[in-house]
XYZ file of C-alpha atoms in Angstrom:
541
model
C -22.608 128.221 69.933
C -21.026 125.285 68.074
C -17.475 125.008 66.752
C -18.562 125.733 63.179
C -20.205 128.983 64.322
C -16.941 130.055 65.955
C -14.925 129.226 62.837
C -17.323 131.220 60.673
C -17.210 134.120 63.113
C -13.397 134.190 63.117
C -13.279 134.039 59.311
C -15.836 136.813 58.754
C -14.294 139.071 61.381
C -10.930 138.581 59.668
C -12.514 139.656 56.360
C -13.939 142.696 58.136
C -10.547 143.543 59.660
C -9.004 143.345 56.192
C -11.729 145.665 54.879
C -10.989 148.245 57.576
C -7.229 148.022 56.961
C -7.655 148.521 53.210
C -10.044 151.427 53.697
C -7.724 153.170 56.161
C -5.100 153.153 53.405
C -7.583 154.413 50.806
C -8.553 157.343 53.055
C -4.989 158.675 52.847
C -5.556 159.426 49.157
C -2.260 160.416 47.575
C -0.397 159.990 50.868
C 0.673 161.879 53.981
C 3.142 164.169 52.173
C 0.519 165.462 49.769
C -1.932 165.946 52.618
C 0.679 168.033 54.445
C 1.285 170.054 51.266
C -2.427 170.897 51.055
C -2.461 171.943 54.705
C 0.593 174.174 54.139
C -1.386 175.948 51.409
C -4.187 176.641 53.870
C -6.470 174.040 52.287
C -8.399 171.123 53.740
C -8.402 167.663 52.204
C -11.480 166.369 50.396
C -12.449 164.178 53.346
C -11.886 166.988 55.851
C -14.100 169.269 53.772
C -16.908 166.704 53.658
C -16.629 165.926 57.371
C -16.889 169.640 58.186
C -19.832 170.125 55.823
C -21.981 167.179 56.905
C -23.931 167.014 60.157
C -22.553 164.587 62.724
C -24.200 161.175 62.536
C -25.015 158.743 59.761
C -23.425 159.069 56.340
C -22.552 156.521 53.666
C -19.687 156.635 51.186
C -20.197 155.705 47.552
C -17.292 154.090 45.702
C -14.657 154.197 48.422
C -12.687 151.416 46.712
C -13.076 152.758 43.178
C -9.754 152.530 41.340
C -8.371 149.863 43.704
C -5.558 148.070 41.866
C -6.013 150.173 38.724
C -3.621 152.585 36.947
C -0.536 151.168 38.698
C 1.654 152.529 35.898
C 0.589 156.060 36.897
C 0.928 155.530 40.641
C -2.683 154.468 41.242
C -5.889 156.399 41.736
C -7.234 155.882 45.300
C -11.029 156.277 45.468
C -10.924 157.361 41.830
C -9.509 160.717 42.943
C -12.913 161.854 44.195
C -14.830 161.313 47.457
C -18.628 160.875 47.340
C -20.855 160.710 50.412
C -24.568 160.808 51.156
C -25.283 162.556 54.437
C -27.129 165.486 56.010
C -26.513 169.222 55.862
C -28.619 171.160 58.367
C -30.826 168.083 58.604
C -31.397 167.839 54.822
C -30.188 164.734 53.022
C -27.681 165.591 50.273
C -24.985 163.962 48.169
C -21.520 165.560 48.226
C -18.835 165.137 45.542
C -15.317 166.346 46.429
C -12.213 166.168 44.215
C -9.199 164.766 46.066
C -6.325 167.099 45.170
C -3.811 164.729 46.800
C -4.369 162.292 43.900
C -2.677 163.714 40.794
C -3.882 167.217 41.745
C -7.471 165.988 41.476
C -7.078 165.074 37.797
C -9.851 163.064 36.160
C -9.059 159.454 35.281
C -11.631 157.424 33.297
C -12.867 155.818 36.530
C -13.194 159.323 38.066
C -15.715 160.247 35.406
C -17.631 157.003 35.969
C -17.813 157.693 39.703
C -18.972 161.287 39.195
C -21.661 160.083 36.811
C -22.785 157.543 39.427
C -23.099 160.347 41.986
C -25.184 162.384 39.544
C -27.310 159.325 38.741
C -28.096 158.912 42.449
C -28.984 162.605 42.695
C -31.252 162.420 39.643
C -33.007 159.166 40.608
C -33.715 160.413 44.126
C -33.946 164.170 43.430
C -31.296 164.784 46.074
C -29.496 168.140 46.353
C -25.923 167.677 45.127
C -22.902 169.626 46.346
C -19.658 169.786 44.342
C -16.410 170.680 46.109
C -14.151 171.415 43.149
C -10.364 171.138 43.275
C -9.139 169.545 40.056
C -6.406 169.941 37.454
C -8.804 168.635 34.790
C -8.569 165.577 32.548
C -5.599 163.240 33.126
C -4.022 163.791 29.706
C -2.198 160.452 29.276
C -5.646 158.776 29.292
C -7.603 161.518 27.527
C -8.864 159.118 24.821
C -10.661 157.085 27.509
C -12.411 160.019 29.143
C -13.137 162.704 26.587
C -15.585 162.025 23.729
C -17.911 159.103 24.448
C -21.437 159.012 25.856
C -20.401 157.997 29.378
C -17.312 160.236 29.459
C -16.511 163.661 30.891
C -19.001 165.679 28.809
C -21.943 163.677 30.148
C -21.422 165.385 33.502
C -22.314 168.815 32.093
C -25.283 167.345 30.255
C -26.470 165.987 33.616
C -25.918 169.427 35.196
C -28.362 170.847 32.674
C -30.912 168.056 33.152
C -30.824 168.346 36.938
C -31.376 172.076 36.675
C -34.487 171.480 34.563
C -35.668 168.861 37.104
C -35.402 171.374 39.938
C -32.614 169.471 41.727
C -30.478 171.877 43.751
C -26.809 171.993 42.688
C -24.268 174.039 44.639
C -20.555 174.293 43.827
C -17.638 175.543 45.843
C -14.428 176.081 43.873
C -11.695 175.418 46.412
C -8.661 175.003 44.168
C -8.020 174.523 40.468
C -10.974 174.470 38.092
C -9.750 174.452 34.514
C -10.755 173.891 30.893
C -14.000 171.901 30.410
C -14.200 171.336 34.151
C -14.883 175.045 34.590
C -18.396 174.480 33.271
C -19.448 172.235 36.175
C -19.606 174.920 38.902
C -21.065 177.487 36.552
C -23.837 175.115 35.448
C -24.749 174.717 39.127
C -27.450 176.896 40.707
C -24.961 178.799 42.849
C -21.176 178.943 42.918
C -18.750 179.913 45.677
C -15.037 180.558 45.152
C -12.284 180.678 47.790
C -10.086 183.769 47.668
C -6.396 183.320 46.745
C -6.424 179.488 46.679
C -9.038 178.904 43.948
C -9.254 179.824 40.287
C -11.519 179.212 37.303
C -10.495 179.551 33.667
C -10.771 177.765 30.349
C -7.014 178.120 29.853
C -4.313 178.948 32.414
C -1.740 181.714 32.117
C 0.865 179.568 30.329
C -1.615 178.414 27.689
C -2.943 181.959 27.249
C 0.616 183.156 26.639
C 1.209 180.402 24.098
C -2.143 180.842 22.351
C -2.541 184.616 22.100
C 0.693 186.057 23.480
C -0.964 187.680 26.504
C 1.047 187.750 29.744
C -1.146 187.493 32.840
C -1.016 185.712 36.203
C -3.594 183.079 37.195
C -5.100 185.141 40.015
C -5.835 188.092 37.739
C -6.980 185.748 34.988
C -9.484 183.748 37.020
C -9.234 184.298 40.768
C -12.001 185.039 43.256
C -11.900 188.823 42.871
C -12.037 188.549 39.074
C -15.043 186.241 39.042
C -16.981 187.838 41.915
C -16.407 191.504 40.943
C -15.609 191.627 37.209
C -16.933 188.602 35.271
C -19.843 187.766 37.616
C -19.150 184.073 36.998
C -19.329 183.183 40.710
C -21.872 184.268 43.314
C -19.953 184.282 46.602
C -16.357 184.955 47.648
C -15.116 182.938 50.628
C -12.034 183.813 52.672
C -11.024 180.156 53.207
C -12.309 176.583 52.941
C -14.362 176.679 56.139
C -15.991 179.953 55.134
C -17.005 178.404 51.784
C -18.437 175.346 53.518
C -20.333 177.525 55.995
C -21.895 179.387 53.074
C -23.064 176.055 51.633
C -24.625 175.151 54.992
C -26.478 178.468 55.072
C -27.797 178.018 51.516
C -28.949 174.433 52.107
C -30.617 175.482 55.355
C -33.045 177.655 53.364
C -34.136 174.978 50.856
C -37.843 174.190 51.146
C -39.355 170.763 51.777
C -39.750 168.217 48.985
C -42.673 166.239 47.580
C -42.500 162.761 49.045
C -43.026 159.390 47.404
C -44.888 158.313 50.532
C -43.177 155.057 51.501
C -44.469 153.645 54.783
C -42.388 154.330 57.881
C -43.095 153.873 61.565
C -40.862 154.099 64.624
C -37.739 151.991 64.146
C -37.046 148.960 66.322
C -33.757 147.083 66.478
C -33.763 143.371 65.544
C -34.802 141.201 68.482
C -31.983 138.769 67.658
C -28.337 139.776 67.992
C -27.079 141.290 64.708
C -23.493 140.318 65.537
C -24.430 136.646 65.226
C -24.446 137.182 61.442
C -20.664 136.703 61.530
C -21.089 133.178 62.899
C -24.066 132.209 60.727
C -22.509 133.158 57.383
C -20.302 130.188 56.389
C -16.598 130.420 55.702
C -16.854 128.549 52.384
C -19.087 129.895 49.636
C -20.482 126.444 48.808
C -21.667 125.625 52.342
C -25.320 125.644 53.336
C -26.955 127.993 55.825
C -30.462 129.279 56.497
C -30.934 132.760 54.980
C -33.847 133.314 57.375
C -31.286 133.429 60.206
C -29.663 136.405 58.430
C -32.991 138.119 57.692
C -34.132 137.871 61.327
C -30.999 139.792 62.323
C -31.525 142.566 59.741
C -35.208 143.428 60.155
C -37.017 145.380 62.877
C -37.935 143.270 65.899
C -36.825 140.225 63.815
C -40.378 140.107 62.382
C -40.894 138.742 58.864
C -44.187 137.983 57.098
C -43.372 135.256 54.570
C -45.139 135.238 51.177
C -45.828 131.781 49.676
C -43.581 130.238 52.324
C -44.094 126.617 51.213
C -43.736 127.262 47.478
C -40.580 127.968 45.479
C -38.480 127.637 48.604
C -35.059 128.447 47.108
C -36.162 132.085 47.052
C -37.538 133.684 50.215
C -40.079 136.458 49.756
C -41.906 138.467 52.367
C -42.607 141.756 54.128
C -40.692 143.359 56.974
C -39.464 146.717 58.220
C -35.904 148.014 58.272
C -35.272 151.047 60.499
C -39.013 151.635 60.428
C -39.336 151.540 56.613
C -41.633 148.932 55.063
C -39.723 146.670 52.661
C -40.352 143.646 50.493
C -37.468 141.197 50.739
C -36.397 138.830 47.947
C -33.600 136.552 49.181
C -31.855 133.423 47.977
C -32.250 130.496 50.358
C -28.895 128.722 50.690
C -29.960 125.502 52.407
C -31.172 122.420 50.545
C -34.977 122.294 50.708
C -37.542 119.579 50.131
C -40.672 120.179 48.047
C -44.112 118.710 48.806
C -43.429 115.965 46.267
C -40.279 115.008 48.169
C -37.910 116.448 45.563
C -34.715 117.999 46.934
C -33.751 121.441 45.620
C -30.234 122.880 45.903
C -29.830 126.035 47.954
C -28.794 129.207 46.122
C -30.229 127.937 42.820
C -33.270 129.556 41.197
C -35.887 126.986 40.098
C -39.002 127.626 37.999
C -41.291 127.727 41.021
C -39.041 130.143 42.945
C -38.744 132.444 39.884
C -42.541 132.388 39.528
C -42.999 133.253 43.211
C -40.498 136.108 43.058
C -42.192 137.557 39.972
C -45.572 137.620 41.701
C -44.112 139.121 44.870
C -42.292 141.889 42.980
C -45.578 142.765 41.266
C -47.327 142.907 44.647
C -44.702 145.259 46.096
C -45.098 147.566 43.108
C -48.856 147.567 43.579
C -48.491 148.474 47.259
C -45.634 150.977 46.781
C -43.198 149.000 48.930
C -39.434 149.310 48.250
C -37.657 146.054 47.373
C -34.543 144.653 49.056
C -32.658 141.855 47.283
C -30.337 139.666 49.382
C -28.087 137.862 46.927
C -26.373 134.528 47.460
C -27.133 132.885 44.141
C -25.301 130.424 41.929
C -27.687 130.804 38.973
C -30.747 129.113 37.482
C -31.266 125.338 37.598
C -30.035 123.454 34.531
C -30.714 120.001 33.078
C -33.419 118.395 30.972
C -36.088 118.471 33.672
C -35.664 122.226 34.184
C -35.410 122.976 30.473
C -38.537 120.954 29.694
C -40.296 122.669 32.580
C -39.649 126.089 31.050
C -36.905 127.475 33.314
C -35.881 129.987 30.637
C -39.452 131.286 30.417
C -39.866 131.534 34.194
C -36.463 133.158 34.565
C -37.364 135.661 31.863
C -40.544 136.559 33.764
C -38.532 137.298 36.904
C -35.993 139.390 34.993
C -38.911 141.225 33.352
C -40.459 142.018 36.729
C -37.151 143.282 38.142
C -36.520 145.384 35.019
C -39.944 147.042 35.014
C -40.246 147.567 38.761
C -41.003 151.214 39.570
C -40.474 151.080 43.327
C -36.880 151.685 44.492
C -34.699 148.577 44.640
C -31.711 147.919 46.922
C -29.302 145.030 46.462
C -27.052 143.447 49.101
C -24.575 140.873 47.773
C -24.036 138.599 50.760
C -22.287 135.672 49.092
C -22.313 134.330 45.537
C -23.547 136.459 42.670
C -23.109 134.268 39.623
C -24.325 134.429 36.050
C -27.959 135.140 35.276
C -28.695 134.855 38.986
C -26.988 138.250 39.383
C -29.411 139.683 36.826
C -32.600 138.146 38.238
C -31.647 139.260 41.746
C -31.226 142.890 40.647
C -27.545 143.226 39.813
C -26.038 146.566 38.779
C -27.487 146.322 35.255
C -31.023 146.495 36.707
C -30.704 149.904 38.337
C -30.825 149.286 42.076
C -30.803 152.657 43.828
C -27.861 151.335 45.859
C -25.923 148.075 45.514
C -23.405 146.995 48.133
C -21.410 143.868 48.936
C -20.394 142.230 52.170
C -16.705 141.221 52.409
C -17.848 137.622 51.779
C -19.256 138.435 48.321
C -18.128 136.967 45.002
C -19.249 138.252 41.581
C -18.634 136.239 38.412
C -20.221 134.382 35.508
C -19.663 131.191 37.516
C -17.727 129.980 40.567
C -13.938 130.018 40.430
C -13.478 126.242 40.681
C -15.967 125.447 37.904
C -14.637 128.174 35.632
C -11.010 127.188 36.220
C -11.784 123.533 35.406
C -13.421 124.509 32.091
C -10.679 126.963 31.112
C -7.898 124.576 32.164
C -9.407 121.804 30.046
C -9.572 124.115 27.036
C -5.973 125.248 27.501
C -4.738 121.667 28.023
C -6.474 120.569 24.827
C -4.863 123.439 22.953
C -1.385 122.474 24.213
C -1.943 118.811 23.310
C -3.006 119.848 19.798
C 0.353 121.599 19.476
C 2.115 118.366 20.406
C 2.995 119.274 23.984
C 2.849 116.663 26.745
C 0.245 117.548 29.364
C 0.489 115.248 32.354
C -1.387 115.413 35.674
C 1.145 117.828 37.190
C 0.866 120.152 34.191
C -2.946 120.054 34.365
C -2.800 120.983 38.063
C -0.405 123.837 37.289
C -2.776 125.173 34.623
C -5.763 124.838 36.966
C -4.032 126.607 39.878
C -2.855 129.475 37.666
C -6.288 130.046 36.140
C -8.057 129.611 39.491
C -5.840 132.271 41.128
C -6.562 134.748 38.332
C -10.283 133.991 38.389
C -10.480 134.295 42.188
C -8.900 137.742 41.984
C -11.575 138.819 39.522
C -14.432 137.474 41.665
C -13.250 139.422 44.719
C -15.618 142.109 46.043
C -12.686 144.553 45.806
C -12.334 143.900 42.076
C -16.034 144.670 41.654
C -15.914 147.744 43.905
C -12.864 149.168 42.103
C -14.863 149.193 38.858
C -18.042 150.512 40.522
C -20.011 147.321 39.863
C -21.032 147.854 43.484
C -21.305 151.124 45.413
C -19.404 149.888 48.452
C -18.115 146.962 50.495
C -19.702 147.213 53.908
C -19.693 145.670 57.360
C -22.851 143.482 57.500
C -23.856 145.437 60.614
C -24.115 148.617 58.493
C -26.667 147.060 56.132
C -29.674 148.543 57.928
C -28.169 152.043 57.724
C -27.528 151.755 53.976
C -31.053 150.527 53.250
C -32.659 153.110 55.533
C -30.734 156.052 54.090
C -31.363 154.700 50.599
C -35.133 154.576 51.100
C -35.072 158.027 52.697
C -33.281 159.312 49.582
C -35.769 157.544 47.300
C -38.642 159.114 49.227
C -37.582 162.470 47.699
C -38.757 161.249 44.286
C -42.473 160.497 43.841
C -43.223 157.484 41.606
C -44.517 158.764 38.278
C -44.567 155.540 36.212
C -46.948 152.616 36.519
C -45.723 149.057 36.881
C -46.223 147.190 33.612
C -44.664 143.844 32.797
C -45.130 144.369 29.080
C -45.331 141.256 26.904
C -44.298 138.027 28.641
C -44.953 134.388 27.909
C -47.230 133.113 30.648
């Protein structure tokens, strides 16, 4: 291995170490003291509940870094106050949503609602059984105006409960703590509801509010405890003696669920890549503007390192072709980051989408839809090519065709942001707006309208011009100060953690976990037969 490989490897392993350190902190939720308080009440934490519920083995966490750096004035909201994982219960793939009572007693922040809606979206797209482990004080009142009335706010969750019921998607709730006000509808709109004796309660209004509203004096246990709802109101279906008993009941219910209709995606016995996956750390460059061969990454992600290239010599700044990942057949669309030479001798910049590469990708996406092959997008893109030659050649038209194909694709799509994800390149390569079933980033990822240096130069020039117009002296030192300040702010916003905190991506992952995410994602998608036909609609040829 050369010196550059070693430098890249050290840099990427440092990014990975930082990821693990940050996630270890996130997993503590509201902190050790609040965890101990839960334990003293005889309750498990959200993560302990999920770990007990899921079979040992593979699982993936959605939105682990949601809320990162947000709501500092309220003490933060680690993981958005809710833990979401896809895993297996008695061998059946499910998605589990658990309120984290160590974070503001499980109260719902605006980002909490967004994360819950994402979990429901995954369940609905893939027809996955969804399990809710409820322990929440309800809406976080200081931010009620950002969570209550709009289309993508709290009420949408109950609407989704109703839709999933009509779709035949199994929903099971276990009330394991507080469940108040509007939140009380979630477990009761599920197929079956379990409540833990003495530590859980369900009511539209607690005892203090009841006293204030109608003058009735009553304690919370009598008002809405397990005995009340299992023996008097009939609101819940099962009474559990403690958390583990409730989780065991869920396991027993899931164990009886019948098989599902499959989409029928091709899968054979899985084979590990023939090339060493760990070499990815040394191949991926330290700087985001450096060249590398994306095929070297692909060969370390796919089974037996086998890849059947489609139109290999045409449109070379996008790689397209067929492979298998953990046995599943996939069509891969990847940005090529090295400078390539066309047949005419023209040099094309790596990571840029040209007309010919957009045309190739469009055709390949159509082929995968025809053959019912899931699509995997590997993003490291700086955008579409600009300039008179590209404009006269119809780059906007060819780019629109690619975006059209991505938008209308009916096979499941999965997006891995490896490096740059800039501007319209993010869209064409199936960014969040284009409904990938799962979208994850490597620690090396950057998401923005354009690169930090370019953006900072433009913004610094604008600000300098504004200051000069006001009569201020802007010398070289002042220009550098403006540039550095704007660049630092812009770099923070392009960070994968900034994107993950806002759920623009589902997770930041170790590159070596990429195969697991794609495999589990396709397995989930296989629960939902394709009912639509691929149709590009009206496009300009």
